[in-house]
Amino acid sequence: MSIGLITILLASVFIILLLLGLPLAFSTGSVAVLFTLIHFGPDVLIMIVTRIFTMMNNFILVAVPLFIFMACILESSGVAEDLFRSVYVWSGRMRGGLGVATIIACTIMAAMVGIIGAEITTFGMIALPAMFKRGYDKQLALGSVCCGGALATLIPPSVVFIMFGLMAGVSVGKLYIAGILPGLLLALFYSAYILIRAYLNPALAPTAPPEERDISLGQKFRMLTGLILPGFIVLAVLGSIYLGIATPTEAAGTGSLGAIISAAVYRRLSWGMIRDAAIRTMRITCMLIWLFFGASAIIGYYTLAGGTDFVTQGLIGLKLGPIGTLVVMQLIWVILGCFIDWIGILLLTIPLFLPIIREFGFDPVWIGVLYCLNMQISYISPPFGPGVFYLKAVTPEGITVGQIFRSTIPFFFLMVLALVLNNIFPQIALWLPGTMIK
Amino acid sequence: MKLLNIIDKISIWSGNLFSAINPIIVFIVVYEIFLRYLFNAPTIWANEAVVYLAAVSYLMGGAYSHYYRAHVRVDILYLKFSPRTRAILDVVTFFFTFLYLGSLVWVGTKYALESLKVLEKTGSPWNPPIYPLKFAIPVGALLLLLQSIANFIRDLNFAVKGQKS
């Protein structure tokens, strides 16, 4: 049987299983087992087990549960409330100030949290009610929390970058540092957008009522103490990675300790809270890692059958040139992003794209950042936009999923703008990691 | 059904038990950093132990995630169906889950037994035995398979009778 025919068969069975609602982790795994059995016989099944064993023995993979654990602790530590308050007291007279404060708080939080779920739900509970109370336009408020919160995976530490680094064999530390400027750029776009909208139509984003404005400068400065703990955590985690003194796993361990200390400072620390965070970490991590196992199995089979070469040659054979290929790869990511989440796309496409990336000499760190930018879009693209559903879970009654999807449309265009800029100017991503010592 | 409840309990229990690994890993990582950077005396076991423990938790927690049906699906069509149709689809696709997890249990056991026969070790300076870690694959897959079977029986019951038991 030719590899072309195998590819079509494999893809059809896989897609049918997915559409029938079989979890992704089992669809990939079972298709891998089925095809390996028929194509190579039962003796080759050991390949799947050894691949799983290699994967679970990876030191960097440990950073995934650690960063998720850190996020779960921070989520219930009270850090975010204080952080948000200390930023927004400065926004008093400024039109759209509260919206910008939300984006700034999201950005700082994103430098501590590596999963969008923790960030969007946190600010959905803190910033959204504050904006609604002040009479902000619902669409503007929803969109800024949803997209500001999604920055969590572009600004390090990000679980997406860990998985990308593992899959593509790139330094996770470099990816982290490369994500900083594109993340800040996106935050800047969001803030500028909110300010412009508020300037053109003040009714969309009312300023603070007088009693909230009458906070003395001294008081405002005293409230800045709310930034000390987060600042410390950010510096410890990112600083140690930037300076090359800690691996992402070590940084994640230190960050988790920092999160626990913060929770203690805010008097929220208890055994119950740690247990709750540990158990939620378990649920998310095992879901991610079993997906990883399944994808590794299907990629293992497909490589053995000669499929990866087939796809690479096919894509190169299209003679699109480097720019065309880059665009096609990203279009595939955006389209897939409507239907499956980032981890699925990563696991299925990166092994296929990697040889092409090498062929054209693209810097894999840059590709990692582009991937993350594309995933920003996937978080909000219907019908399956995880960011939107996370926010829906914490919004008050009466806000529909459709409303949240619509609220993200202007932000979608800003994401596309940032994506285009990063495509044209790789330096945005690559300049900062270039200054690292190692 | 009594048996199904027992399976649920095993999944929840293993999830709760092995979730304790995460705080322990935090502790070991921080401990190692202190020793290395402050006292310049790194251990030979910390990093390996961290990987070892984490690997066990990934495998043993799969069933727990599945109990909460937390494994992500592509639900463009799936969510449009009635709950009963969904149960029917889950019954049909279960055989694929069974094929995958069954293979992991079967081949994983063979893989781990070979390692046990020679009492294989990791070969690092610390050099702990590695076969217990290899057994985590079939055991974790078995727990996940049991939870899948429990979910399957419930779906089957719902698909046939049209009401949840």
Coordinates of C-alpha atoms in Angstrom, one line a residue:
Chain A
M1 CA 0.0 0.0 0.0
S2 CA 1.4 3.4 -0.9
I3 CA 2.1 6.0 1.8
G4 CA -0.4 8.4 0.1
L5 CA -3.2 5.9 0.5
I6 CA -2.1 5.2 4.1
T7 CA -2.2 8.9 4.9
I8 CA -5.7 9.2 3.5
L9 CA -6.9 6.2 5.5
L10 CA -5.2 7.3 8.7
A11 CA -6.6 10.8 8.5
S12 CA -10.1 9.5 7.7
V13 CA -10.3 7.1 10.6
F14 CA -8.8 9.7 12.9
I15 CA -11.2 12.4 11.9
I16 CA -14.2 10.2 12.1
L17 CA -13.3 9.1 15.6
L18 CA -12.8 12.7 16.6
L19 CA -16.1 13.8 15.2
L20 CA -17.9 10.9 17.0
G21 CA -16.6 12.5 20.2
L22 CA -13.8 10.1 21.2
P23 CA -11.4 12.1 23.4
L24 CA -8.3 13.2 21.4
A25 CA -6.0 11.3 23.7
F26 CA -7.7 8.0 22.8
S27 CA -8.3 8.8 19.1
T28 CA -4.6 9.3 18.5
G29 CA -3.6 6.3 20.6
S30 CA -6.1 3.8 19.1
V31 CA -5.5 4.8 15.5
A32 CA -1.8 4.3 16.2
V33 CA -2.4 0.9 17.6
L34 CA -4.8 -0.1 14.9
F35 CA -2.5 0.9 12.0
T36 CA 0.6 -0.5 13.6
L37 CA -1.1 -3.8 14.2
I38 CA -2.3 -4.1 10.6
H39 CA 0.8 -2.6 8.9
F40 CA 3.6 -4.0 11.0
G41 CA 2.1 -6.7 13.3
P42 CA 1.9 -6.9 17.1
D43 CA 5.6 -7.1 17.7
V44 CA 6.0 -3.5 16.7
L45 CA 3.5 -2.2 19.3
I46 CA 6.4 -2.1 21.8
M47 CA 7.5 1.1 19.9
I48 CA 4.5 2.9 21.3
V49 CA 5.3 1.9 24.9
T50 CA 9.0 2.8 24.6
R51 CA 8.0 6.2 23.1
I52 CA 5.8 6.8 26.1
F53 CA 8.5 5.7 28.5
T54 CA 11.0 8.1 26.9
M55 CA 8.5 11.0 27.1
M56 CA 7.7 10.5 30.8
N57 CA 11.4 10.5 31.7
N58 CA 11.9 14.0 30.5
F59 CA 13.2 16.5 33.0
I60 CA 11.7 19.6 31.3
L61 CA 8.2 18.0 31.2
V62 CA 8.2 18.3 35.0
A63 CA 7.9 22.0 34.5
V64 CA 4.4 21.5 33.2
P65 CA 2.8 20.2 36.4
L66 CA 4.9 22.7 38.4
F67 CA 3.7 25.8 36.5
I68 CA 0.1 24.5 36.6
F69 CA 0.4 24.0 40.3
M70 CA 1.9 27.5 40.7
A71 CA -1.1 28.9 38.7
C72 CA -3.6 27.0 40.8
I73 CA -2.1 28.4 44.0
L74 CA -1.9 31.9 42.7
E75 CA -5.5 31.8 41.5
S76 CA -6.7 31.3 45.0
S77 CA -4.0 33.3 46.8
G78 CA -5.5 36.8 46.7
V79 CA -2.4 38.1 44.8
A80 CA -4.5 39.0 41.7
E81 CA -7.0 41.1 43.7
D82 CA -4.3 43.2 45.2
L83 CA -2.4 43.4 42.0
F84 CA -5.5 44.7 40.2
R85 CA -6.3 47.2 42.9
S86 CA -2.8 48.7 43.0
V87 CA -2.9 49.2 39.2
Y88 CA -6.4 50.6 38.9
V89 CA -6.2 53.3 41.5
W90 CA -4.0 55.2 39.1
S91 CA -6.6 55.1 36.4
G92 CA -9.1 57.5 38.1
R93 CA -9.5 60.4 35.7
M94 CA -8.4 58.6 32.5
R95 CA -11.0 57.6 30.1
G96 CA -10.8 53.8 29.6
G97 CA -8.3 53.8 32.5
L98 CA -9.9 50.8 34.2
G99 CA -9.8 48.8 30.9
V100 CA -6.1 49.6 30.5
A101 CA -5.5 48.7 34.2
T102 CA -7.1 45.4 33.4
I103 CA -4.7 44.7 30.5
I104 CA -1.7 45.8 32.6
A105 CA -2.8 43.5 35.5
C106 CA -3.3 40.7 33.1
T107 CA 0.1 41.2 31.6
I108 CA 1.8 41.1 35.1
M109 CA -0.2 38.1 36.1
A110 CA 0.7 36.5 32.7
A111 CA 4.3 36.7 33.8
M112 CA 3.5 34.4 36.7
V113 CA 0.9 32.1 35.2
G114 CA 1.4 29.8 32.2
I115 CA -2.1 28.6 31.4
I116 CA -5.0 30.8 30.1
G117 CA -7.6 29.0 32.2
A118 CA -6.2 30.2 35.5
E119 CA -5.8 33.8 34.2
I120 CA -9.1 34.3 32.4
T121 CA -11.1 32.9 35.3
T122 CA -9.2 35.0 37.8
F123 CA -9.7 38.3 36.1
G124 CA -13.2 37.3 35.0
M125 CA -14.0 37.2 38.7
I126 CA -12.0 40.4 39.7
A127 CA -11.8 42.8 36.8
L128 CA -15.0 42.1 35.0
P129 CA -17.4 43.0 37.9
A130 CA -15.3 46.1 38.5
M131 CA -15.8 47.3 34.9
F132 CA -19.5 46.3 34.8
K133 CA -20.0 48.3 38.1
R134 CA -18.6 51.4 36.6
G135 CA -20.8 51.1 33.6
Y136 CA -18.3 49.9 31.0
D137 CA -19.6 48.7 27.7
K138 CA -20.1 45.0 28.1
Q139 CA -18.4 44.1 24.8
L140 CA -15.3 46.1 25.6
A141 CA -15.1 44.7 29.1
L142 CA -15.6 41.1 28.0
G143 CA -13.2 41.3 25.2
S144 CA -10.4 42.9 27.2
V145 CA -10.6 40.2 30.0
C146 CA -10.8 37.4 27.5
C147 CA -7.9 38.5 25.3
G148 CA -5.9 40.1 28.1
G149 CA -6.1 36.8 30.0
A150 CA -5.1 34.8 27.0
L151 CA -1.7 36.6 27.1
A152 CA -0.8 34.0 29.8
T153 CA 0.6 31.6 27.2
L154 CA 2.6 34.2 25.2
I155 CA 4.2 35.9 28.1
P156 CA 6.4 33.5 29.9
P157 CA 6.2 31.2 31.8
S158 CA 4.0 29.4 29.4
V159 CA 3.0 25.8 29.3
V160 CA 2.6 26.1 25.5
F161 CA 6.3 27.0 25.1
I162 CA 7.4 24.0 27.2
M163 CA 5.5 21.6 25.0
F164 CA 6.7 23.4 21.9
G165 CA 10.3 23.3 23.1
L166 CA 10.0 19.5 23.8
M167 CA 8.4 18.7 20.5
A168 CA 10.8 20.8 18.4
G169 CA 13.9 20.3 20.4
V170 CA 14.3 24.0 21.2
S171 CA 15.5 25.6 24.4
V172 CA 12.5 26.4 26.5
G173 CA 14.4 29.2 28.2
K174 CA 15.1 30.9 24.8
L175 CA 11.4 30.5 23.8
Y176 CA 10.4 32.1 27.1
I177 CA 12.6 35.1 26.6
A178 CA 11.5 35.4 23.0
G179 CA 7.8 35.6 24.0
I180 CA 8.3 38.7 26.1
L181 CA 8.4 41.4 23.5
P182 CA 5.6 40.0 21.3
G183 CA 3.5 39.7 24.4
L184 CA 4.1 43.2 25.5
L185 CA 3.4 44.4 21.9
L186 CA 0.0 42.7 22.0
A187 CA -0.7 44.2 25.5
L188 CA 0.2 47.6 24.1
F189 CA -2.2 47.2 21.1
Y190 CA -5.0 46.2 23.4
S191 CA -4.4 49.2 25.7
A192 CA -4.2 51.6 22.8
Y193 CA -7.4 50.2 21.3
I194 CA -9.3 50.6 24.6
L195 CA -8.0 54.2 25.0
I196 CA -8.9 55.1 21.4
R197 CA -12.4 53.7 21.8
A198 CA -12.9 55.4 25.1
Y199 CA -11.6 58.7 23.7
L200 CA -14.0 58.6 20.7
N201 CA -17.0 57.6 22.8
P202 CA -16.6 58.3 26.6
A203 CA -19.9 56.5 27.3
L204 CA -18.2 53.2 26.6
A205 CA -15.7 53.5 29.4
P206 CA -16.7 56.0 32.2
T207 CA -14.1 57.4 34.5
A208 CA -14.1 56.7 38.2
P209 CA -16.8 58.4 40.4
P210 CA -15.4 61.3 42.5
E211 CA -15.2 59.3 45.8
E212 CA -12.9 56.8 44.1
R213 CA -10.8 59.6 42.6
D214 CA -10.0 61.2 45.9
I215 CA -7.3 58.9 46.8
S216 CA -4.2 60.8 47.9
L217 CA -0.9 60.2 46.1
G218 CA 0.6 58.8 49.3
Q219 CA -2.2 56.3 49.5
K220 CA -1.7 55.3 45.9
F221 CA 2.0 54.7 46.5
R222 CA 1.2 52.7 49.6
M223 CA -1.1 50.5 47.5
L224 CA 1.8 49.8 45.2
T225 CA 2.9 47.3 47.8
G226 CA 0.5 45.0 46.1
L227 CA 3.0 44.8 43.3
I228 CA 5.9 43.7 45.5
L229 CA 5.1 40.0 45.8
P230 CA 4.2 39.5 42.1
G231 CA 7.2 41.5 41.1
F232 CA 9.4 39.3 43.2
I233 CA 8.0 36.1 41.7
V234 CA 8.3 37.4 38.1
L235 CA 11.9 38.4 38.7
A236 CA 12.8 35.1 40.3
V237 CA 11.2 33.0 37.6
L238 CA 12.1 35.0 34.5
G239 CA 15.3 36.5 35.8
S240 CA 16.8 33.1 36.6
I241 CA 15.9 31.7 33.2
Y242 CA 17.2 34.8 31.4
L243 CA 20.5 34.7 33.3
G244 CA 20.7 31.0 32.6
I245 CA 21.1 30.1 36.2
A246 CA 17.9 27.9 36.4
T247 CA 16.2 25.5 34.1
P248 CA 12.5 26.1 33.5
T249 CA 11.8 23.2 35.9
E250 CA 13.8 24.8 38.7
A251 CA 12.2 28.1 38.0
A252 CA 8.8 26.5 38.2
G253 CA 9.7 24.9 41.5
T254 CA 10.9 28.2 42.9
G255 CA 7.8 30.0 41.5
S256 CA 5.5 27.5 43.2
L257 CA 7.3 28.2 46.5
G258 CA 6.8 31.9 45.8
A259 CA 3.1 31.4 45.2
I260 CA 2.8 29.5 48.4
I261 CA 4.5 32.2 50.3
S262 CA 2.3 34.8 48.7
A263 CA -0.8 32.8 49.8
A264 CA 0.6 32.8 53.3
V265 CA 1.2 36.6 53.3
Y266 CA -2.4 37.1 52.2
R267 CA -3.5 34.6 54.9
R268 CA -5.2 32.3 52.4
L269 CA -2.8 29.4 52.9
S270 CA -4.2 26.2 54.3
W271 CA -3.8 22.5 53.8
G272 CA -7.2 22.4 52.1
M273 CA -6.0 25.0 49.6
I274 CA -2.8 23.2 48.8
R275 CA -4.7 19.9 48.4
D276 CA -7.2 21.6 46.2
A277 CA -4.5 23.1 44.0
A278 CA -2.6 19.7 43.8
I279 CA -5.7 17.8 42.8
R280 CA -6.7 20.4 40.1
T281 CA -3.1 20.3 38.9
M282 CA -3.4 16.5 38.6
R283 CA -6.5 16.7 36.5
I284 CA -5.1 19.2 34.0
T285 CA -1.6 17.7 33.8
C286 CA -2.8 14.2 33.3
M287 CA -5.2 15.3 30.6
L288 CA -2.3 17.1 28.8
I289 CA 0.2 14.3 29.2
W290 CA -2.1 11.5 28.1
L291 CA -2.7 13.6 25.0
F292 CA 1.1 13.8 24.6
F293 CA 1.3 10.0 24.8
G294 CA -1.4 9.5 22.2
A295 CA 0.1 12.0 19.8
S296 CA 3.6 10.5 20.3
A297 CA 2.1 7.0 19.4
I298 CA 0.5 8.2 16.2
I299 CA 3.5 10.2 15.1
G300 CA 5.7 7.2 15.9
Y301 CA 3.6 5.0 13.6
Y302 CA 3.4 7.6 10.9
T303 CA 7.2 8.2 10.9
L304 CA 7.8 4.5 10.7
A305 CA 5.5 4.2 7.7
G306 CA 7.4 7.0 6.0
G307 CA 4.6 9.5 6.3
T308 CA 6.6 12.5 7.7
D309 CA 8.9 12.4 4.7
F310 CA 5.9 12.1 2.5
V311 CA 4.3 15.3 4.0
T312 CA 7.5 17.2 4.0
Q313 CA 8.3 16.4 0.4
G314 CA 4.7 17.1 -0.5
L315 CA 4.8 20.6 1.1
I316 CA 8.2 21.4 -0.4
G317 CA 7.0 20.1 -3.8
L318 CA 4.3 22.7 -3.8
K319 CA 7.1 25.2 -4.6
L320 CA 5.6 27.9 -2.5
G321 CA 9.0 29.3 -1.4
P322 CA 9.8 30.2 2.2
I323 CA 7.2 32.9 2.5
G324 CA 4.4 30.9 0.9
T325 CA 5.2 27.9 3.1
L326 CA 5.3 30.0 6.2
V327 CA 1.9 31.4 5.3
V328 CA 0.4 28.0 4.5
M329 CA 1.7 26.5 7.8
Q330 CA 0.1 29.4 9.8
L331 CA -3.2 29.1 7.8
I332 CA -3.3 25.4 8.8
W333 CA -2.8 26.4 12.4
V334 CA -5.6 29.0 12.3
I335 CA -8.0 26.7 10.7
L336 CA -7.2 23.8 13.0
G337 CA -7.5 26.3 15.9
C338 CA -11.2 26.6 15.2
F339 CA -11.7 22.9 16.0
I340 CA -9.0 21.6 18.3
D341 CA -7.0 23.2 21.1
W342 CA -3.4 24.3 21.1
I343 CA -2.0 21.0 22.4
G344 CA -3.6 18.9 19.7
I345 CA -2.4 21.2 17.0
L346 CA 1.1 21.3 18.4
L347 CA 1.4 17.5 18.7
L348 CA 0.0 16.8 15.3
T349 CA 1.6 19.5 13.2
I350 CA 5.0 20.3 14.7
P351 CA 6.6 16.9 13.9
L352 CA 5.4 17.3 10.3
F353 CA 6.4 20.9 9.9
L354 CA 9.8 20.6 11.7
P355 CA 11.7 19.2 8.7
I356 CA 10.3 22.0 6.5
I357 CA 11.3 24.6 9.1
R358 CA 14.8 23.2 9.0
E359 CA 14.8 22.9 5.2
F360 CA 14.1 26.6 4.8
G361 CA 16.4 27.6 7.7
F362 CA 13.7 29.3 9.8
D363 CA 14.8 29.9 13.4
P364 CA 12.7 27.4 15.4
V365 CA 12.5 29.9 18.3
W366 CA 10.8 32.4 16.0
I367 CA 8.4 29.7 14.7
G368 CA 7.6 28.9 18.4
V369 CA 6.6 32.5 19.0
L370 CA 4.6 32.6 15.8
Y371 CA 2.9 29.4 16.9
C372 CA 1.9 31.0 20.2
L373 CA 0.6 34.1 18.4
N374 CA -1.5 31.9 16.2
M375 CA -2.8 30.1 19.3
Q376 CA -3.9 33.5 20.7
I377 CA -6.3 33.5 17.8
S378 CA -7.4 29.9 18.4
Y379 CA -8.4 30.7 22.0
I380 CA -11.2 33.0 20.7
S381 CA -12.1 31.4 17.4
P382 CA -15.5 29.8 17.2
P383 CA -16.9 27.2 17.5
F384 CA -14.3 25.9 19.9
G385 CA -12.6 28.8 21.6
P386 CA -11.3 27.7 25.0
G387 CA -10.7 31.3 26.2
V388 CA -14.3 32.2 25.6
F389 CA -15.6 29.2 27.5
Y390 CA -13.3 29.8 30.5
L391 CA -14.7 33.4 30.7
K392 CA -18.3 32.1 30.3
A393 CA -17.8 29.9 33.3
V394 CA -17.4 32.9 35.6
T395 CA -19.5 35.6 34.0
P396 CA -22.8 36.7 35.6
E397 CA -26.1 35.3 34.3
G398 CA -27.4 36.7 31.0
I399 CA -24.0 36.9 29.2
T400 CA -24.1 34.4 26.3
V401 CA -21.2 32.6 24.7
G402 CA -22.1 34.4 21.4
Q403 CA -21.8 37.7 23.2
I404 CA -18.3 36.9 24.4
F405 CA -17.3 35.6 20.9
R406 CA -18.5 38.9 19.4
S407 CA -16.7 40.9 22.0
T408 CA -13.3 39.5 20.9
I409 CA -13.7 40.5 17.2
P410 CA -11.8 43.8 17.5
F411 CA -9.1 42.0 19.5
F412 CA -8.9 39.4 16.8
F413 CA -7.8 42.0 14.3
L414 CA -5.2 43.3 16.7
M415 CA -3.9 39.7 17.1
V416 CA -3.7 39.4 13.3
L417 CA -1.8 42.7 13.1
A418 CA 0.7 41.6 15.8
L419 CA 1.1 38.3 13.9
V420 CA 1.8 40.0 10.6
L421 CA 4.4 42.3 12.3
N422 CA 6.1 39.3 13.9
N423 CA 6.1 37.5 10.5
I424 CA 7.7 40.5 8.8
F425 CA 10.1 41.4 11.6
P426 CA 11.5 38.3 13.3
Q427 CA 13.7 40.6 15.4
I428 CA 10.7 41.4 17.7
A429 CA 10.9 37.9 19.0
L430 CA 14.6 37.1 18.4
W431 CA 16.3 40.2 19.7
L432 CA 15.9 39.6 23.4
P433 CA 17.0 35.9 23.4
G434 CA 20.0 37.0 21.4
T435 CA 21.2 39.0 24.3
M436 CA 21.1 36.1 26.7
I437 CA 24.4 34.9 28.1
K438 CA 23.8 31.3 27.2
Chain B
M1 CA -24.2 -0.6 40.5
K2 CA -21.8 -1.6 43.1
L3 CA -18.9 -2.6 40.9
L4 CA -19.0 0.7 39.0
N5 CA -18.9 2.7 42.3
I6 CA -15.9 0.7 43.4
I7 CA -14.1 1.6 40.1
D8 CA -15.0 5.3 40.6
K9 CA -13.6 5.1 44.1
I10 CA -10.4 3.6 42.9
S11 CA -10.0 6.4 40.3
I12 CA -10.7 9.1 42.9
W13 CA -8.5 7.5 45.5
S14 CA -5.5 7.1 43.1
G15 CA -6.0 10.7 42.0
N16 CA -6.0 12.0 45.5
L17 CA -3.1 9.9 46.6
F18 CA -0.8 10.7 43.7
S19 CA -1.7 14.4 43.6
A20 CA 0.4 14.6 46.7
I21 CA 3.4 14.1 44.5
N22 CA 3.2 17.7 43.2
P23 CA 3.9 19.5 46.5
I24 CA 6.6 16.9 47.2
I25 CA 8.3 17.8 43.8
V26 CA 8.2 21.5 44.7
F27 CA 9.9 20.7 48.0
I28 CA 12.6 18.6 46.4
V29 CA 13.3 21.1 43.6
V30 CA 13.7 24.0 46.1
Y31 CA 15.8 21.8 48.4
E32 CA 18.1 21.0 45.6
I33 CA 18.4 24.7 44.5
F34 CA 19.3 25.6 48.1
L35 CA 22.0 22.9 48.4
R36 CA 23.5 23.7 45.0
Y37 CA 23.5 27.5 45.0
L38 CA 23.9 28.3 48.7
F39 CA 26.0 25.4 49.9
N40 CA 27.5 24.3 46.6
A41 CA 26.6 20.7 47.4
P42 CA 24.2 19.4 44.9
T43 CA 22.6 16.0 45.5
I44 CA 23.0 13.1 43.1
W45 CA 19.4 12.1 43.5
A46 CA 17.1 15.2 43.4
N47 CA 16.6 15.7 39.7
E48 CA 16.2 12.0 38.9
A49 CA 13.8 11.6 41.8
V50 CA 11.7 14.5 40.6
V51 CA 11.4 13.0 37.1
Y52 CA 10.7 9.6 38.6
L53 CA 7.9 10.9 40.8
A54 CA 6.4 13.1 38.1
A55 CA 6.3 10.2 35.7
V56 CA 4.4 8.1 38.2
S57 CA 1.9 10.9 38.7
Y58 CA 1.2 11.3 35.0
L59 CA 0.4 7.7 34.6
M60 CA -1.6 7.2 37.7
G61 CA -3.7 10.3 37.3
G62 CA -5.2 9.4 33.8
A63 CA -8.1 7.5 35.4
Y64 CA -8.9 10.4 37.7
S65 CA -9.1 12.8 34.8
H66 CA -11.3 10.3 33.0
Y67 CA -13.6 10.0 35.9
Y68 CA -14.3 13.7 35.5
R69 CA -14.4 13.1 31.7
A70 CA -11.7 15.8 31.5
H71 CA -10.0 14.4 28.5
V72 CA -10.6 16.9 25.7
R73 CA -12.9 16.0 22.8
V74 CA -13.5 17.8 19.6
D75 CA -17.1 18.7 20.3
I76 CA -18.3 20.5 17.1
L77 CA -20.8 17.8 16.3
Y78 CA -20.8 15.9 19.6
L79 CA -22.4 18.7 21.6
K80 CA -25.2 19.1 19.0
F81 CA -26.4 15.6 19.7
S82 CA -28.9 14.6 22.4
P83 CA -27.4 13.1 25.6
R84 CA -28.7 9.7 24.5
T85 CA -27.1 9.9 21.1
R86 CA -23.9 11.0 22.8
A87 CA -24.1 7.9 25.0
I88 CA -24.6 5.7 21.9
L89 CA -21.6 7.3 20.2
D90 CA -19.5 6.7 23.4
V91 CA -20.6 3.1 23.4
V92 CA -19.4 2.7 19.7
T93 CA -16.1 4.5 20.2
F94 CA -15.3 2.6 23.4
F95 CA -13.9 -0.3 21.4
F96 CA -11.2 2.0 20.1
T97 CA -10.4 3.1 23.7
F98 CA -10.3 -0.5 24.7
L99 CA -7.9 -1.4 21.8
Y100 CA -5.5 1.4 22.8
L101 CA -5.5 0.9 26.6
G102 CA -5.6 -2.8 26.3
S103 CA -2.5 -2.8 24.1
L104 CA -0.7 -0.5 26.6
V105 CA -1.6 -2.9 29.5
W106 CA -0.5 -6.0 27.5
V107 CA 2.6 -4.7 25.8
G108 CA 3.5 -2.5 28.8
T109 CA 3.4 -5.5 31.1
K110 CA 5.7 -7.5 28.8
Y111 CA 8.1 -4.5 28.6
A112 CA 8.1 -4.1 32.4
L113 CA 8.6 -7.8 33.1
E114 CA 11.7 -7.9 30.9
S115 CA 13.1 -5.1 33.0
L116 CA 12.1 -6.8 36.2
K117 CA 13.8 -10.1 35.1
V118 CA 17.2 -8.4 35.0
L119 CA 16.4 -6.0 37.9
E120 CA 17.3 -3.2 35.5
K121 CA 18.6 0.1 37.0
T122 CA 18.8 3.6 35.5
G123 CA 22.6 3.5 35.3
S124 CA 23.0 7.0 36.7
P125 CA 25.2 7.9 39.7
W126 CA 22.2 7.5 42.0
N127 CA 21.2 4.3 40.1
P128 CA 17.7 3.4 41.4
P129 CA 15.8 0.4 40.0
I130 CA 13.9 1.4 36.9
Y131 CA 11.4 -1.5 36.6
P132 CA 8.9 0.0 39.0
L133 CA 8.6 3.0 36.7
K134 CA 8.1 0.8 33.8
F135 CA 5.3 -1.0 35.6
A136 CA 3.6 2.4 36.0
I137 CA 2.6 2.2 32.3
P138 CA 0.5 -1.0 32.4
V139 CA -0.8 -0.1 35.9
G140 CA -1.8 3.4 34.9
A141 CA -3.3 2.2 31.7
L142 CA -5.2 -0.5 33.6
L143 CA -6.7 2.0 35.9
L144 CA -7.7 4.2 33.0
L145 CA -9.1 1.2 31.2
L146 CA -11.2 0.3 34.3
Q147 CA -12.6 3.8 34.4
S148 CA -13.4 3.6 30.7
I149 CA -15.2 0.4 31.2
A150 CA -17.2 1.9 34.0
N151 CA -18.1 4.9 31.8
F152 CA -18.9 2.5 29.0
I153 CA -21.3 0.4 31.1
R154 CA -23.1 3.6 32.2
D155 CA -23.3 4.9 28.7
L156 CA -24.6 1.5 27.5
N157 CA -27.2 1.4 30.2
F158 CA -28.3 5.0 29.2
A159 CA -28.3 4.2 25.5
V160 CA -30.5 1.2 25.9
K161 CA -32.9 2.4 28.6
G162 CA -32.9 6.0 27.8
Q163 CA -32.4 7.1 31.4
K164 CA -29.4 7.6 33.6
S165 CA -29.0 4.9 36.3

